[in-house]
mmCIF file of C-alpha atoms in Angstrom:
data_model
loop_
_atom_site.group_PDB
_atom_site.id
_atom_site.type_symbol
_atom_site.label_atom_id
_atom_site.label_comp_id
_atom_site.label_asym_id
_atom_site.label_seq_id
_atom_site.Cartn_x
_atom_site.Cartn_y
_atom_site.Cartn_z
ATOM 1 C CA MET E 24 -8.715 -20.831 -16.284
ATOM 2 C CA ASN E 25 -12.031 -20.571 -14.428
ATOM 3 C CA HIS E 26 -11.965 -18.896 -11.048
ATOM 4 C CA ILE E 27 -14.589 -19.201 -8.305
ATOM 5 C CA CYS E 28 -15.292 -16.353 -5.879
ATOM 6 C CA ALA E 29 -14.356 -17.226 -2.295
ATOM 7 C CA VAL E 30 -17.301 -15.170 -0.997
ATOM 8 C CA CYS E 31 -20.312 -15.958 -3.218
ATOM 9 C CA ARG E 32 -18.938 -19.190 -4.781
ATOM 10 C CA GLN E 33 -19.919 -17.981 -8.269
ATOM 11 C CA PRO E 34 -17.661 -18.030 -11.358
ATOM 12 C CA GLN E 35 -15.489 -14.965 -11.866
ATOM 13 C CA SER E 36 -14.520 -13.360 -15.141
ATOM 14 C CA ALA E 37 -10.989 -11.963 -15.374
ATOM 15 C CA ARG E 38 -9.701 -8.900 -17.175
ATOM 16 C CA ARG E 39 -6.598 -6.705 -17.083
ATOM 17 C CA HIS E 40 -6.457 -3.110 -15.904
ATOM 18 C CA LEU E 41 -3.644 -0.924 -17.115
ATOM 19 C CA THR E 42 -3.507 0.927 -13.795
ATOM 20 C CA TYR E 43 -4.939 0.358 -10.339
ATOM 21 C CA VAL E 44 -4.621 2.641 -7.311
ATOM 22 C CA TYR E 45 -3.611 0.339 -4.442
ATOM 23 C CA THR E 46 -5.017 2.150 -1.400
ATOM 24 C CA ALA E 47 -5.095 -0.954 0.816
ATOM 25 C CA CYS E 48 -1.470 -0.219 1.758
ATOM 26 C CA GLY E 49 -2.469 3.122 3.286
ATOM 27 C CA LEU E 50 -0.958 5.272 0.543
ATOM 28 C CA ALA E 51 -2.983 7.281 -1.959
ATOM 29 C CA ASN E 52 -0.223 7.252 -4.571
ATOM 30 C CA ALA E 53 0.634 3.540 -4.929
ATOM 31 C CA ILE E 54 -0.182 2.781 -8.567
ATOM 32 C CA LEU E 55 0.001 -0.791 -9.896
ATOM 33 C CA ASN E 56 0.319 -1.462 -13.615
ATOM 34 C CA ASN E 57 -1.315 -4.284 -15.583
ATOM 35 C CA VAL E 58 -3.174 -5.973 -12.714
ATOM 36 C CA GLU E 59 -5.738 -8.744 -13.034
ATOM 37 C CA VAL E 60 -9.243 -7.910 -11.822
ATOM 38 C CA ARG E 61 -11.777 -10.693 -11.282
ATOM 39 C CA THR E 62 -15.485 -9.876 -11.313
ATOM 40 C CA CYS E 63 -18.489 -11.818 -10.039
ATOM 41 C CA GLY E 64 -21.926 -11.079 -8.598
ATOM 42 C CA CYS E 65 -20.519 -9.641 -5.381
ATOM 43 C CA GLY E 66 -18.056 -7.247 -7.022
ATOM 44 C CA ASP E 67 -14.473 -6.868 -8.199
ATOM 45 C CA ALA E 68 -11.348 -8.386 -6.677
ATOM 46 C CA VAL E 69 -7.823 -7.350 -7.614
ATOM 47 C CA VAL E 70 -5.328 -10.205 -7.823
ATOM 48 C CA ILE E 71 -2.000 -9.472 -6.129
ATOM 49 C CA PRO E 72 0.026 -12.696 -6.167
ATOM 50 C CA ASP E 73 2.815 -11.524 -3.820
ATOM 51 C CA VAL E 74 1.511 -8.925 -1.361
ATOM 52 C CA ASP E 75 4.621 -9.128 0.839
ATOM 53 C CA GLY E 76 6.864 -8.590 -2.174
ATOM 54 C CA LEU E 77 4.694 -5.675 -3.274
ATOM 55 C CA HIS E 78 4.968 -4.050 0.164
ATOM 56 C CA GLN E 79 8.749 -4.508 0.097
ATOM 57 C CA ALA E 80 8.919 -2.932 -3.372
ATOM 58 C CA ILE E 81 6.823 0.040 -2.221
ATOM 59 C CA ALA E 82 9.096 0.495 0.812
ATOM 60 C CA ALA E 83 12.208 0.320 -1.389
ATOM 61 C CA ALA E 84 10.749 2.918 -3.759
ATOM 62 C CA LEU E 85 9.937 5.231 -0.843
ATOM 63 C CA LEU E 86 13.437 4.868 0.581
ATOM 64 C CA MET E 87 14.906 5.902 -2.786
ATOM 65 C CA THR E 88 12.631 8.943 -3.096
ATOM 66 C CA ALA E 89 14.474 12.215 -3.510
ATOM 67 C CA GLY E 90 12.986 14.891 -1.303
ATOM 68 C CA PRO E 91 10.870 14.753 1.823
ATOM 69 C CA LEU E 92 8.394 11.967 2.518
ATOM 70 C CA ASN E 93 4.838 12.811 3.494
ATOM 71 C CA PRO E 94 3.473 11.599 6.860
ATOM 72 C CA ALA E 95 1.566 8.665 5.344
ATOM 73 C CA GLU E 96 4.763 7.477 3.638
ATOM 74 C CA ILE E 97 6.697 7.739 6.908
ATOM 75 C CA ALA E 98 4.016 5.740 8.719
ATOM 76 C CA TYR E 99 4.103 3.142 5.918
ATOM 77 C CA LEU E 100 7.868 2.738 6.225
ATOM 78 C CA ARG E 101 7.654 2.444 10.007
ATOM 79 C CA LYS E 102 5.114 -0.348 9.559
ATOM 80 C CA PHE E 103 6.889 -2.325 6.833
ATOM 81 C CA VAL E 104 10.609 -1.766 7.490
ATOM 82 C CA ASP E 105 11.759 -3.596 10.615
ATOM 83 C CA GLY E 106 13.877 -1.489 12.937
ATOM 84 C CA LEU E 107 13.285 1.840 11.177
ATOM 85 C CA VAL E 108 13.541 4.717 13.649
ATOM 86 C CA ALA E 109 12.821 8.437 13.411
ATOM 87 C CA GLY E 110 16.417 9.388 12.642
ATOM 88 C CA ASP E 111 16.480 7.058 9.622
ATOM 89 C CA VAL E 112 13.942 9.271 7.848
ATOM 90 C CA ASP E 113 15.202 12.555 9.342
ATOM 91 C CA ILE E 114 12.293 13.288 11.690
ATOM 92 C CA THR E 115 12.061 13.800 15.440
ATOM 93 C CA PRO E 116 10.534 11.141 17.719
ATOM 94 C CA PRO E 117 7.410 13.269 18.482
ATOM 95 C CA ILE E 118 6.716 13.676 14.758
ATOM 96 C CA GLN E 119 7.314 9.948 14.283
ATOM 97 C CA LEU E 120 4.642 9.195 16.886
ATOM 98 C CA ARG E 121 2.177 11.542 15.166
ATOM 99 C CA CYS E 122 2.799 9.907 11.794
ATOM 100 C CA ASP E 123 2.333 6.438 13.270
ATOM 101 C CA ALA E 124 -0.936 7.528 14.896
ATOM 102 C CA GLY E 125 -2.204 9.377 11.820
ATOM 103 C CA ARG E 126 -2.169 12.717 13.687
ATOM 104 C CA TRP E 127 0.433 14.598 11.673
ATOM 105 C CA HIS E 128 -1.611 17.813 11.609
ATOM 106 C CA THR E 129 -1.140 18.308 15.365
ATOM 107 C CA VAL E 130 0.973 21.320 16.297
ATOM 108 C CA ASP E 131 3.022 21.648 19.508
#
């Protein structure tokens, strides 16, 4: 199937990548397998057909993680899991606020 770029309106070629680091979610360690990448004159675009489903899957994986979550993971969960509070991830409210604001290196 031929695809047209939404930005430059030129044809795109498609190929598969075995792995892709999905940093758009705010996490440095979200790795997607076998993703489609479309290329045209203005660059590459990764095709993610169900972004909401992907974000739910990432949240579910984080919630099943054994061991402590890092601050970026806590902030991610707070953003994508409705009603999640500090006690749900075993942190104090002040630390929760720092994670949400991206200031987790602050010391009292």
